[in-house]
Coordinates of C-alpha atoms and ligand atoms in Angstrom, one line a residue:
M1 CA 6.3 -17.4 23.5
A2 CA 8.3 -19.5 21.0
M3 CA 11.6 -17.9 20.3
L4 CA 13.9 -18.6 17.4
K5 CA 16.0 -21.7 17.8
E6 CA 19.6 -20.9 17.8
D7 CA 22.2 -23.1 16.1
N8 CA 24.7 -24.7 18.4
P9 CA 26.8 -27.8 18.0
S10 CA 24.1 -30.2 19.1
T11 CA 24.4 -33.9 19.4
E12 CA 23.5 -36.1 16.4
G13 CA 20.2 -37.1 18.1
E14 CA 19.2 -33.6 18.7
E15 CA 20.0 -32.8 15.1
Q16 CA 17.8 -35.6 13.9
K17 CA 14.9 -34.5 16.1
K18 CA 15.4 -31.0 14.7
R19 CA 15.2 -32.3 11.1
K20 CA 12.0 -34.2 11.9
R21 CA 10.4 -31.2 13.5
S22 CA 11.4 -29.0 10.7
R23 CA 10.1 -31.4 8.0
K24 CA 6.8 -31.6 9.9
R25 CA 6.6 -27.8 10.1
S26 CA 7.6 -27.2 6.5
R27 CA 4.3 -28.8 5.5
K28 CA 2.5 -25.9 7.1
P29 CA 1.9 -22.9 4.9
S30 CA 2.8 -20.6 7.7
G31 CA 2.6 -20.3 11.4
E32 CA 4.7 -22.2 13.9
T33 CA 8.0 -23.0 12.3
E34 CA 11.5 -23.3 13.6
F35 CA 11.6 -19.5 13.1
G36 CA 9.2 -18.8 15.9
N37 CA 5.5 -17.9 16.1
S38 CA 3.6 -15.1 14.7
G39 CA 5.6 -12.2 16.0
A40 CA 4.5 -12.3 19.6
D41 CA 8.1 -11.7 20.6
E42 CA 8.6 -8.5 18.5
E43 CA 10.7 -5.9 20.1
K44 CA 10.3 -2.2 20.1
S45 CA 13.9 -1.5 19.3
N46 CA 16.5 -2.9 17.0
G47 CA 19.1 -0.6 18.4
E48 CA 20.7 -3.3 20.6
L49 CA 21.7 -5.3 17.6
L50 CA 23.8 -2.5 16.2
K51 CA 26.6 -0.7 18.0
V52 CA 28.6 2.2 16.7
K53 CA 32.2 1.0 16.3
D54 CA 34.0 4.1 17.0
D55 CA 36.4 5.9 19.3
N56 CA 33.7 6.1 21.9
T57 CA 35.3 3.4 24.0
Q58 CA 36.6 5.9 26.5
V59 CA 33.1 7.5 26.9
A60 CA 31.6 4.1 27.2
M61 CA 34.0 3.1 29.9
E62 CA 33.4 6.3 31.8
I63 CA 29.7 5.7 31.6
K64 CA 30.1 2.1 32.7
E65 CA 32.1 3.3 35.6
S66 CA 29.6 6.1 36.4
K67 CA 26.7 3.7 36.1
K68 CA 28.4 1.5 38.7
K69 CA 28.9 4.6 40.9
K70 CA 25.4 5.7 40.3
K71 CA 24.0 2.3 41.3
K72 CA 26.1 2.3 44.4
K73 CA 25.1 5.8 45.3
R74 CA 21.4 5.1 44.6
S75 CA 21.5 2.2 47.0
N76 CA 23.3 4.4 49.6
N77 CA 20.8 7.2 48.9
S78 CA 17.8 5.0 49.2
E79 CA 19.2 3.7 52.4
N80 CA 19.7 7.3 53.6
G81 CA 16.5 8.6 51.8
E82 CA 18.5 11.1 49.7
D83 CA 17.9 12.5 46.2
D84 CA 20.2 11.6 43.2
G85 CA 21.6 15.1 42.9
E86 CA 23.7 17.0 40.4
E87 CA 26.2 14.2 39.5
T88 CA 23.5 11.8 38.6
R89 CA 21.8 14.4 36.4
E90 CA 25.0 14.9 34.5
L91 CA 25.5 11.2 34.2
K92 CA 22.0 10.7 32.9
M93 CA 22.8 13.3 30.2
K94 CA 26.0 11.5 29.3
I95 CA 24.3 8.1 29.2
R96 CA 21.6 9.4 27.1
E97 CA 24.0 10.9 24.6
Q98 CA 25.9 7.7 24.4
E99 CA 22.7 5.7 24.0
E100 CA 21.8 7.9 21.1
V101 CA 25.2 7.2 19.5
E102 CA 25.0 3.5 20.1
T103 CA 21.5 2.9 18.9
G104 CA 21.5 5.5 16.1
E105 CA 18.2 6.5 17.5
P106 CA 18.0 9.9 19.1
R107 CA 15.4 10.0 21.7
E108 CA 12.2 11.9 21.0
E109 CA 11.8 15.3 22.7
K110 CA 8.3 16.2 23.6
G111 CA 6.8 18.4 20.8
S112 CA 9.6 18.0 18.5
G113 CA 7.8 16.1 15.7
G114 CA 9.2 17.1 12.3
E115 CA 7.6 16.7 8.8
N116 CA 6.3 13.3 8.0
G117 CA 5.7 12.7 11.7
S118 CA 9.4 12.0 12.2
K119 CA 11.5 13.3 15.0
S120 CA 13.3 16.6 14.9
A121 CA 16.9 17.0 14.1
N122 CA 19.1 19.6 15.7
G123 CA 18.0 22.4 13.3
S124 CA 21.4 23.1 11.9
D125 CA 22.2 22.8 8.2
S126 CA 18.7 23.9 7.4
M127 CA 17.0 23.3 4.1
M128 CA 14.5 26.1 4.8
S129 CA 14.8 29.7 3.7
N130 CA 13.4 32.7 5.4
C131 CA 11.3 33.6 2.4
S132 CA 7.5 33.4 2.7
F133 CA 5.3 32.3 -0.2
E134 CA 3.5 35.7 0.0
S135 CA 6.7 37.3 -1.2
L136 CA 6.2 35.6 -4.6
C137 CA 2.9 37.6 -5.1
L138 CA 1.2 34.4 -6.5
S139 CA -2.4 34.3 -7.6
E140 CA -4.9 33.8 -4.8
Q141 CA -5.8 30.4 -6.2
T142 CA -2.2 29.1 -6.1
A143 CA -1.6 30.7 -2.6
A144 CA -4.8 28.8 -1.5
G145 CA -3.3 25.6 -3.0
I146 CA -0.1 26.1 -1.1
K147 CA -2.1 26.5 2.1
E148 CA -3.6 23.0 1.5
F149 CA -0.1 21.7 2.2
G150 CA 0.3 23.7 5.3
F151 CA 3.7 25.1 4.2
Q152 CA 4.8 28.3 6.0
T153 CA 8.1 29.3 4.3
M154 CA 9.9 28.2 1.2
T155 CA 12.7 25.7 1.3
Q156 CA 16.0 27.0 -0.1
I157 CA 15.6 25.4 -3.5
Q158 CA 12.1 26.8 -3.8
A159 CA 13.2 30.3 -2.8
K160 CA 16.0 30.1 -5.4
A161 CA 14.2 28.3 -8.3
I162 CA 10.7 29.7 -8.2
P163 CA 11.5 33.4 -8.9
P164 CA 13.5 32.7 -12.1
L165 CA 11.0 30.1 -13.2
L166 CA 8.1 32.5 -12.7
L167 CA 10.1 34.9 -15.0
G168 CA 10.1 32.3 -17.7
R169 CA 13.8 31.4 -17.3
D170 CA 15.3 27.9 -17.8
V171 CA 16.6 26.4 -14.6
L172 CA 19.0 23.6 -13.7
G173 CA 18.2 22.9 -10.1
A174 CA 20.1 20.6 -7.6
A175 CA 19.2 20.1 -4.0
R176 CA 19.4 17.1 -1.7
T177 CA 16.7 14.5 -1.4
G178 CA 13.5 15.6 0.3
A179 CA 14.4 19.3 -0.1
G180 CA 11.1 20.2 -1.7
K181 CA 12.1 20.2 -5.4
S182 CA 8.6 19.1 -6.6
H183 CA 7.0 22.3 -5.4
A184 CA 9.9 24.3 -6.8
F185 CA 8.7 23.4 -10.3
L186 CA 5.0 22.7 -9.7
I187 CA 4.2 26.2 -8.3
P188 CA 5.6 28.1 -11.3
A189 CA 3.9 25.5 -13.6
V190 CA 0.5 26.1 -12.0
E191 CA 1.0 29.9 -12.1
L192 CA 1.9 29.7 -15.8
L193 CA -1.3 27.9 -16.6
Y194 CA -3.2 30.5 -14.6
N195 CA -1.5 33.5 -16.2
L196 CA -2.1 32.1 -19.7
A197 CA -5.8 31.5 -18.7
C198 CA -5.5 28.0 -20.2
S199 CA -8.5 25.9 -20.8
A200 CA -8.9 22.3 -21.7
R201 CA -9.0 23.1 -25.5
N202 CA -5.5 24.6 -25.3
G203 CA -4.3 21.0 -24.7
T204 CA -1.0 20.3 -22.9
V205 CA 0.9 23.4 -21.8
V206 CA 3.1 21.9 -19.1
I207 CA 4.7 18.4 -19.1
V208 CA 6.5 17.0 -16.1
L209 CA 8.5 13.9 -16.8
C210 CA 9.3 11.4 -14.0
P211 CA 11.4 8.2 -14.2
T212 CA 9.1 5.9 -12.3
R213 CA 5.3 5.4 -12.4
E214 CA 4.9 5.9 -8.6
L215 CA 6.8 9.1 -8.7
A216 CA 4.6 10.3 -11.5
I217 CA 1.5 9.3 -9.6
Q218 CA 2.7 11.1 -6.5
T219 CA 3.7 14.2 -8.6
R220 CA 0.3 14.3 -10.2
E221 CA -1.4 14.1 -6.8
A222 CA 0.7 17.0 -5.5
A223 CA -0.1 19.0 -8.7
A224 CA -3.9 18.3 -8.4
K225 CA -3.8 19.5 -4.7
L226 CA -2.0 22.6 -5.7
M227 CA -4.5 23.2 -8.5
K228 CA -7.5 22.6 -6.3
H229 CA -8.7 26.2 -6.6
H230 CA -7.8 26.6 -10.3
T231 CA -9.9 25.7 -13.3
Q232 CA -7.0 24.1 -15.3
T233 CA -6.8 20.4 -15.9
V234 CA -4.2 17.9 -14.7
G235 CA -3.5 14.4 -16.0
L236 CA -1.3 11.4 -15.9
V237 CA 0.1 9.0 -18.5
I238 CA 2.3 6.1 -17.3
G239 CA 3.3 2.7 -18.5
G240 CA 1.1 -0.2 -17.3
A241 CA -2.0 2.0 -17.2
D242 CA -5.0 1.8 -19.5
R243 CA -3.8 3.4 -22.7
K244 CA -7.2 4.0 -24.2
K245 CA -8.5 5.8 -21.1
E246 CA -5.4 8.0 -21.1
S247 CA -5.9 8.8 -24.8
E248 CA -9.5 9.9 -24.1
Q249 CA -8.3 12.1 -21.3
L250 CA -5.6 13.7 -23.5
V251 CA -8.1 14.4 -26.3
K252 CA -10.4 16.1 -23.8
G253 CA -7.4 18.3 -22.9
V254 CA -4.9 18.0 -20.1
N255 CA -3.1 21.3 -19.3
L256 CA -0.6 19.9 -16.9
L257 CA 0.5 16.4 -17.8
V258 CA 2.7 14.2 -15.6
A259 CA 4.2 11.3 -17.5
T260 CA 6.8 8.6 -17.7
P261 CA 8.9 8.9 -20.9
G262 CA 8.0 5.7 -22.7
R263 CA 4.2 6.2 -22.4
L264 CA 4.5 9.9 -23.2
L265 CA 6.4 9.1 -26.4
D266 CA 3.8 6.5 -27.3
H267 CA 1.0 9.2 -27.0
L268 CA 3.1 11.8 -28.8
Q269 CA 3.5 9.4 -31.7
S270 CA 0.1 7.8 -31.9
T271 CA -2.7 9.6 -30.0
R272 CA -4.7 11.5 -32.5
G273 CA -6.2 14.7 -31.0
F274 CA -3.5 15.0 -28.3
V275 CA -2.7 18.7 -28.5
F276 CA 0.8 19.5 -27.5
K277 CA 1.7 22.2 -29.9
N278 CA 1.1 24.8 -27.1
L279 CA 3.7 23.3 -24.8
K280 CA 5.3 26.2 -22.9
F281 CA 7.1 24.4 -20.0
L282 CA 8.9 21.1 -19.8
V283 CA 10.1 19.8 -16.5
I284 CA 12.4 16.8 -16.3
D285 CA 12.5 15.6 -12.7
E286 CA 15.3 13.2 -11.6
T287 CA 17.0 14.3 -14.8
D288 CA 20.1 12.2 -14.2
R289 CA 18.0 9.0 -14.0
I290 CA 15.9 10.0 -17.1
L291 CA 19.1 10.5 -19.1
E292 CA 20.5 7.1 -18.3
Q293 CA 20.7 4.5 -20.9
N294 CA 17.3 3.0 -20.4
F295 CA 15.5 6.2 -21.2
E296 CA 18.0 7.8 -23.6
E297 CA 16.4 6.8 -26.9
A298 CA 12.8 7.7 -25.7
M299 CA 14.1 11.1 -24.5
K300 CA 15.8 11.9 -27.8
Q301 CA 12.6 11.2 -29.7
I302 CA 10.5 13.2 -27.2
L303 CA 12.8 16.2 -27.4
A304 CA 12.7 16.0 -31.2
I305 CA 8.9 16.0 -31.2
L306 CA 8.1 18.6 -28.6
P307 CA 8.0 22.3 -29.6
K308 CA 11.4 23.9 -29.2
E309 CA 10.2 27.3 -28.1
R310 CA 9.5 26.6 -24.5
Q311 CA 10.9 27.0 -21.0
T312 CA 12.7 24.0 -19.6
A313 CA 13.6 23.0 -16.0
L314 CA 15.9 20.1 -15.0
F315 CA 15.9 19.0 -11.4
S316 CA 17.6 16.3 -9.4
A317 CA 19.4 15.7 -6.1
T318 CA 22.4 14.3 -8.1
Q319 CA 23.9 15.6 -11.3
T320 CA 25.9 13.8 -14.0
D321 CA 27.8 14.8 -17.1
K322 CA 24.8 13.8 -19.2
V323 CA 22.7 16.3 -17.3
R324 CA 25.3 19.0 -17.8
D325 CA 25.4 18.1 -21.5
L326 CA 21.7 18.3 -21.9
A327 CA 21.7 21.6 -20.0
A328 CA 24.3 23.0 -22.3
L329 CA 22.4 21.8 -25.4
S330 CA 18.8 22.6 -24.5
L331 CA 18.7 25.3 -21.9
K332 CA 18.8 28.9 -22.9
D333 CA 20.3 31.5 -20.7
A334 CA 19.7 29.2 -17.8
T335 CA 19.8 29.8 -14.0
Y336 CA 22.0 27.2 -12.4
I337 CA 21.0 26.5 -8.8
S338 CA 22.8 24.2 -6.4
V339 CA 21.7 24.9 -2.9
D340 CA 24.0 22.4 -1.2
S341 CA 27.3 23.1 -2.9
G342 CA 29.1 24.3 0.2
R343 CA 27.9 21.4 2.5
K344 CA 30.3 18.8 3.8
S345 CA 27.7 16.1 3.3
V346 CA 25.2 15.6 0.5
T347 CA 22.7 13.8 2.7
N348 CA 20.3 15.3 5.2
A349 CA 21.4 16.5 8.7
G350 CA 18.8 14.3 10.4
L351 CA 20.0 11.1 8.7
E352 CA 22.1 8.8 10.8
Q353 CA 23.9 6.5 8.4
G354 CA 26.2 3.6 9.0
Y355 CA 27.5 0.4 7.4
C356 CA 28.0 -3.0 8.9
V357 CA 30.6 -5.5 7.8
V358 CA 28.8 -8.8 7.7
P359 CA 30.3 -12.2 6.9
C360 CA 28.7 -13.2 3.6
E361 CA 27.2 -16.4 5.0
K362 CA 25.6 -14.4 7.9
R363 CA 23.9 -11.7 5.8
F364 CA 20.5 -13.2 6.0
L365 CA 20.8 -13.9 9.7
V366 CA 21.7 -10.2 10.4
L367 CA 18.8 -9.0 8.2
Y368 CA 16.4 -11.5 9.9
T369 CA 17.4 -10.4 13.4
F370 CA 17.2 -6.8 12.4
L371 CA 13.8 -7.1 10.9
K372 CA 12.5 -9.2 13.7
R373 CA 13.4 -6.4 16.0
S374 CA 11.9 -3.7 13.8
K375 CA 8.4 -4.9 13.5
L376 CA 7.1 -1.7 15.0
K377 CA 9.1 0.5 12.7
K378 CA 8.7 1.5 9.1
V379 CA 11.6 0.0 7.2
M380 CA 12.6 -0.2 3.5
V381 CA 15.0 -2.8 2.4
F382 CA 16.8 -2.5 -1.0
F383 CA 17.9 -5.5 -3.0
S384 CA 19.7 -5.7 -6.3
S385 CA 17.2 -7.8 -8.2
K386 CA 13.5 -8.6 -8.4
A387 CA 14.3 -12.3 -7.9
S388 CA 15.9 -11.5 -4.6
V389 CA 13.0 -9.3 -3.5
K390 CA 10.6 -12.0 -4.4
Y391 CA 12.5 -14.8 -2.6
H392 CA 13.1 -12.8 0.6
A393 CA 9.4 -11.6 0.7
E394 CA 8.2 -15.2 0.3
L395 CA 10.7 -16.4 2.9
L396 CA 10.0 -13.7 5.5
R397 CA 6.3 -14.1 5.1
Y398 CA 6.7 -17.9 5.5
I399 CA 8.5 -17.3 8.8
N400 CA 6.0 -14.8 10.0
I401 CA 7.6 -11.5 9.3
E402 CA 5.0 -9.6 7.4
C403 CA 6.3 -7.5 4.6
S404 CA 5.3 -5.8 1.3
Y405 CA 7.4 -6.0 -1.8
M406 CA 7.8 -3.9 -4.9
Y407 CA 9.7 -4.3 -8.2
G408 CA 9.1 -3.0 -11.7
D409 CA 7.7 -6.2 -13.1
L410 CA 4.5 -6.2 -11.0
D411 CA 1.1 -5.5 -12.4
Q412 CA 0.5 -1.7 -12.2
D413 CA -2.7 -1.9 -10.1
K414 CA -0.8 -4.0 -7.5
R415 CA 2.1 -1.6 -7.6
T416 CA -0.1 1.4 -7.1
K417 CA -2.0 -0.3 -4.2
T418 CA 1.2 -1.4 -2.6
F419 CA 2.7 2.1 -2.8
F420 CA -0.3 3.8 -1.3
D421 CA -0.8 1.2 1.4
F422 CA 2.8 1.6 2.4
C423 CA 2.5 5.4 2.4
G424 CA -0.5 5.0 4.7
V425 CA 0.9 2.6 7.4
E426 CA 2.6 3.7 10.5
N427 CA 5.0 0.7 10.6
G428 CA 5.8 -2.1 8.1
I429 CA 8.6 -3.6 6.0
M430 CA 8.9 -2.9 2.3
L431 CA 11.3 -5.0 0.3
C432 CA 12.1 -3.4 -3.1
T433 CA 14.5 -2.8 -6.0
D434 CA 15.6 0.6 -7.1
V435 CA 12.3 1.2 -8.7
F436 CA 11.5 2.6 -5.2
G437 CA 14.7 4.4 -4.9
R438 CA 13.9 7.7 -6.5
G439 CA 11.9 10.7 -5.5
L440 CA 9.1 9.0 -3.6
D441 CA 7.9 10.8 -0.5
I442 CA 6.8 8.1 1.8
P443 CA 5.8 9.4 5.2
G444 CA 7.5 8.2 8.3
V445 CA 10.2 5.8 6.9
E446 CA 12.6 5.3 9.9
W447 CA 15.1 2.9 8.4
V448 CA 16.5 2.4 4.9
V449 CA 18.5 -0.8 4.8
Q450 CA 20.7 -1.6 1.8
Y451 CA 20.9 -5.3 2.0
D452 CA 22.5 -5.5 -1.4
P453 CA 24.9 -2.7 -2.2
P454 CA 23.9 0.1 -4.5
D455 CA 25.5 0.3 -8.0
N456 CA 27.1 3.6 -7.2
P457 CA 27.0 6.5 -4.7
T458 CA 24.2 8.2 -6.6
E459 CA 22.0 5.2 -6.1
Y460 CA 23.0 5.1 -2.5
I461 CA 22.1 8.8 -2.0
H462 CA 18.6 8.4 -3.5
R463 CA 17.9 5.2 -1.6
V464 CA 18.7 6.7 1.8
G465 CA 16.8 9.8 0.7
R466 CA 13.6 7.9 1.3
T467 CA 14.0 8.7 5.0
A468 CA 14.8 11.9 6.9
R469 CA 12.9 13.9 4.3
G470 CA 11.9 17.6 4.8
E471 CA 13.2 20.0 7.4
G472 CA 13.8 18.7 10.9
S473 CA 13.1 15.1 10.1
T474 CA 15.3 12.2 11.2
G475 CA 15.9 8.8 9.9
N476 CA 18.4 5.9 9.8
A477 CA 20.3 4.1 7.1
L478 CA 22.2 0.9 7.2
L479 CA 24.4 -0.5 4.5
F480 CA 25.4 -4.1 4.5
L481 CA 28.9 -4.8 3.2
I482 CA 31.0 -7.9 3.1
E483 CA 34.7 -7.6 3.9
E484 CA 35.7 -7.5 0.3
E485 CA 33.3 -4.6 -0.4
V486 CA 34.6 -2.2 2.2
K487 CA 36.5 -0.2 -0.4
F488 CA 33.2 1.0 -1.7
L489 CA 33.2 3.3 1.3
D490 CA 36.0 5.3 -0.4
Y491 CA 33.5 6.0 -3.3
L492 CA 30.9 7.2 -0.7
K493 CA 33.4 9.3 1.1
E494 CA 34.4 11.0 -2.1
A495 CA 30.7 11.6 -2.8
K496 CA 30.5 13.4 0.6
V497 CA 28.5 10.7 2.3
P498 CA 29.4 10.4 6.0
L499 CA 29.0 6.9 7.4
K500 CA 29.7 5.4 10.8
Q501 CA 30.7 1.9 11.3
Y502 CA 28.2 -0.3 13.1
D503 CA 29.0 -3.6 14.6
F504 CA 26.3 -6.1 14.9
V505 CA 26.3 -7.7 18.4
Q506 CA 27.1 -11.4 17.8
S507 CA 25.3 -12.5 20.9
K508 CA 22.0 -10.9 19.7
L509 CA 22.2 -12.6 16.4
V510 CA 19.4 -15.1 16.0
N511 CA 21.1 -18.1 14.4
V512 CA 18.5 -19.9 12.4
Q513 CA 20.9 -21.1 9.7
S514 CA 20.2 -24.8 9.9
A515 CA 16.4 -24.2 10.2
L516 CA 16.7 -22.0 7.2
E517 CA 18.5 -24.6 5.2
L518 CA 16.0 -27.3 6.2
L519 CA 13.1 -25.0 5.2
V520 CA 14.5 -24.2 1.8
A521 CA 15.5 -27.8 1.1
S522 CA 12.1 -29.1 2.0
N523 CA 9.9 -26.5 0.3
P524 CA 10.2 -26.8 -3.5
V525 CA 8.6 -23.4 -4.2
L526 CA 10.9 -21.6 -1.8
S527 CA 13.8 -23.6 -3.1
E528 CA 13.2 -22.6 -6.7
S529 CA 12.7 -19.0 -5.6
A530 CA 16.0 -19.2 -3.6
K531 CA 17.9 -20.5 -6.7
E532 CA 16.6 -17.7 -8.8
A533 CA 17.6 -15.2 -6.2
Y534 CA 21.0 -16.7 -5.7
K535 CA 21.6 -16.6 -9.5
S536 CA 20.4 -13.0 -9.7
Y537 CA 22.6 -11.9 -6.8
I538 CA 25.7 -13.3 -8.6
L539 CA 24.7 -11.7 -11.9
A540 CA 24.0 -8.4 -10.2
Y541 CA 27.4 -8.7 -8.7
S542 CA 29.1 -9.3 -12.0
A543 CA 27.1 -6.4 -13.6
H544 CA 28.2 -4.0 -10.8
S545 CA 29.8 -0.8 -12.1
A546 CA 32.7 -0.9 -9.6
K547 CA 34.3 -4.1 -10.8
D548 CA 37.5 -3.5 -8.9
I549 CA 35.5 -3.9 -5.7
F550 CA 32.6 -6.1 -6.6
N551 CA 34.6 -8.9 -8.2
V552 CA 32.4 -11.8 -8.9
H553 CA 35.4 -14.2 -9.2
Q554 CA 36.3 -13.4 -5.6
L555 CA 32.9 -14.3 -4.2
D556 CA 32.8 -17.2 -1.9
L557 CA 29.9 -19.1 -3.5
R558 CA 29.5 -21.4 -0.6
A559 CA 29.0 -18.4 1.7
V560 CA 26.7 -16.7 -0.8
A561 CA 24.6 -19.9 -1.0
A562 CA 24.4 -20.1 2.8
S563 CA 22.9 -16.6 2.8
F564 CA 20.1 -17.8 0.5
G565 CA 19.5 -20.9 2.7
F566 CA 21.5 -23.5 0.9
S567 CA 23.9 -25.9 2.6
S568 CA 26.0 -25.9 -0.6
P569 CA 25.9 -23.9 -3.8
P570 CA 22.9 -24.9 -5.9
K571 CA 23.4 -26.0 -9.5
V572 CA 22.3 -23.1 -11.6
P573 CA 23.5 -22.1 -15.0
L574 CA 25.5 -18.9 -14.5
D575 CA 27.3 -18.2 -17.7
I576 CA 28.3 -15.0 -16.0
H577 CA 29.6 -12.9 -18.8
S578 CA 26.8 -13.1 -21.3
N579 CA 24.1 -13.2 -18.6
A580 CA 25.5 -10.2 -16.7
S581 CA 24.8 -7.8 -19.6
K582 CA 21.3 -9.3 -20.0
F583 CA 20.8 -8.8 -16.3
K584 CA 21.9 -5.2 -16.5
K585 CA 19.3 -4.6 -19.3
S586 CA 16.6 -6.3 -17.4
R587 CA 17.5 -4.3 -14.3
S588 CA 17.1 -1.1 -16.2
K589 CA 13.7 -2.2 -17.4
D590 CA 12.8 -3.0 -13.8
E591 CA 13.9 0.4 -12.6
K592 CA 11.8 2.2 -15.3
G593 CA 9.0 -0.2 -14.4
S594 CA 8.3 -1.9 -17.7
K595 CA 7.4 -5.5 -18.1
R596 CA 10.2 -7.8 -19.2
Q597 CA 9.7 -9.7 -22.4
Ligands
ATP601 N1 8.1 24.8 1.8 C1 7.9 23.6 2.4 N2 7.7 23.6 3.8 C2 7.5 22.4 4.4 N3 7.5 21.2 3.8 C3 7.7 21.2 2.5 C4 7.9 22.4 1.7 N4 8.1 22.0 0.4 C5 8.0 20.7 0.4 N5 7.8 20.2 1.6 C6 7.7 18.7 1.9 O1 9.0 18.2 1.9 C7 8.9 16.8 1.5 C8 9.9 16.5 0.4 O2 9.5 17.2 -0.7 P1 9.8 16.6 -2.2 O3 9.2 15.3 -2.3 O4 9.4 17.7 -3.2 O5 11.4 16.5 -2.2 P2 12.4 16.3 -3.4 O6 13.4 17.4 -3.2 O7 11.7 16.3 -4.7 O8 13.1 14.9 -3.0 P3 13.7 13.8 -4.0 O9 15.1 14.3 -4.4 O10 13.9 12.6 -3.1 O11 12.8 13.6 -5.1 C9 7.4 16.6 1.1 O12 6.8 15.9 2.1 C10 6.9 17.9 0.9 O13 5.5 18.0 1.1

């Protein structure tokens, strides 16, 4: 089993040998490189790499002491043929508690599987209500549709939002990620279509707007499942899909239409025969995202075109002033629902989240070690740019860490396939931009790693919301920060995000820095990719909203370069100020999933 070579101050001769070896290997497309062989040494746990840096030292010392005693007692007992007894049982409990704290991975109790196949949290801070779906007196067909999902009782947001929506009221609904908001608007939407006895010739009566194509695809799937026993029609229009096919479908008549804003506007303006004059219900999911700059213009035009006499619902886990402004402007006599307003934390109870302060030049080494130890887990890693996703995916694959990747610029068929493939796997690594940060319900994600920091706490909340979704589920989140970025934690604290500090264990770090540098230097494709990623990282940094913390002029470029596999900063045209705003625009495009010009 070839392990990773670790850097150490080797002799000149050894260094030369190493270079030769590496040059030889770099000619291979993949396989045996300095980075080890094809994953034979994968480990079941990455917990050992991270330790909670906390005031647990006392407990840890007690445990160490007890472990010693236990060992001694065990050897005495075995000599005397005695059982471990009460003290040992207590000790086991204590060790177990401490191990949970240290690894961030509560141990699985038998029969405690939560939604999404994840483990059960401690049941407090529930997102469920006591209300049954029967209490809503829904049509038999919708009730049968709900049964398809196997839901027993409503979540709190469902219990609070569905009744007013069924009465035709406007709603502004907020609930944490994974709280079941989609069904909170889909159930009333489907009931409305049924009660109006809609048929295809009535055209579109309900529109659900989503900020990303994958979220739209997923919402359409959920709507179709819920409508399985109904006769009404459901459809999807999203950027990147076949426009002509969509038009034909719209002309035939789609009662419940799920759409992304740009493509919807396109059809509203130019698809003849698309009947939308009967629109009765408009839902804007992830409203805060949809009202951001990149969608603002399309949204203004959509709202100007759509019939004004309608019911409207706005949903998101996070709210902004723009959402409140839109609510004030376009909702009539609305019901405002915020199920989490009294909570100390805005994230889920089953989510263990921590940050790790990593020296800039060691960022990749920590990520590499973490991922190498996580091959049997389902992990999402967020980056600030598509160039960085691309480079790291190429690099990791080259060094035998299998991963998928996703950013807005990809061909839509590939995006859809990648999304469904990742939903279906039990373990795997997904590298992505924020195009994957919102709303997606991917089963069984165990770790969300934010390798590049999010632009703001809202983005953080949505990213980590891809794990620990639904009642009783657990998950882990890890935020990478360099020393200069630690003040970002104040923003998170203010946003009610509780984070522990993790320390990575230096001795567990696989130090492949020189191998990485040799690999990048000797592989022109990888080197070009690394340059693009390096440049994008710096531009993302300079485009960051919290300029007081993410100060590009304080970045140690040598250390940044090292994290991308360069021995010294590569020569790339930066022109930070003009390129930063261009970068911001292209990132918005990426997040909404459109192709860049
Ligand atoms: N009443 C329910 N009982 C059990 N599970 C439910 C219920 N309602 C929804 N779920 C499940 O909970 C998970 C999260 O739901 P959903 O995707 O609607 O969350 P969300 O609030 O829209 O999250 P986000 O803010 O990230 O978009 C899904 O797997 C969904 O099937």
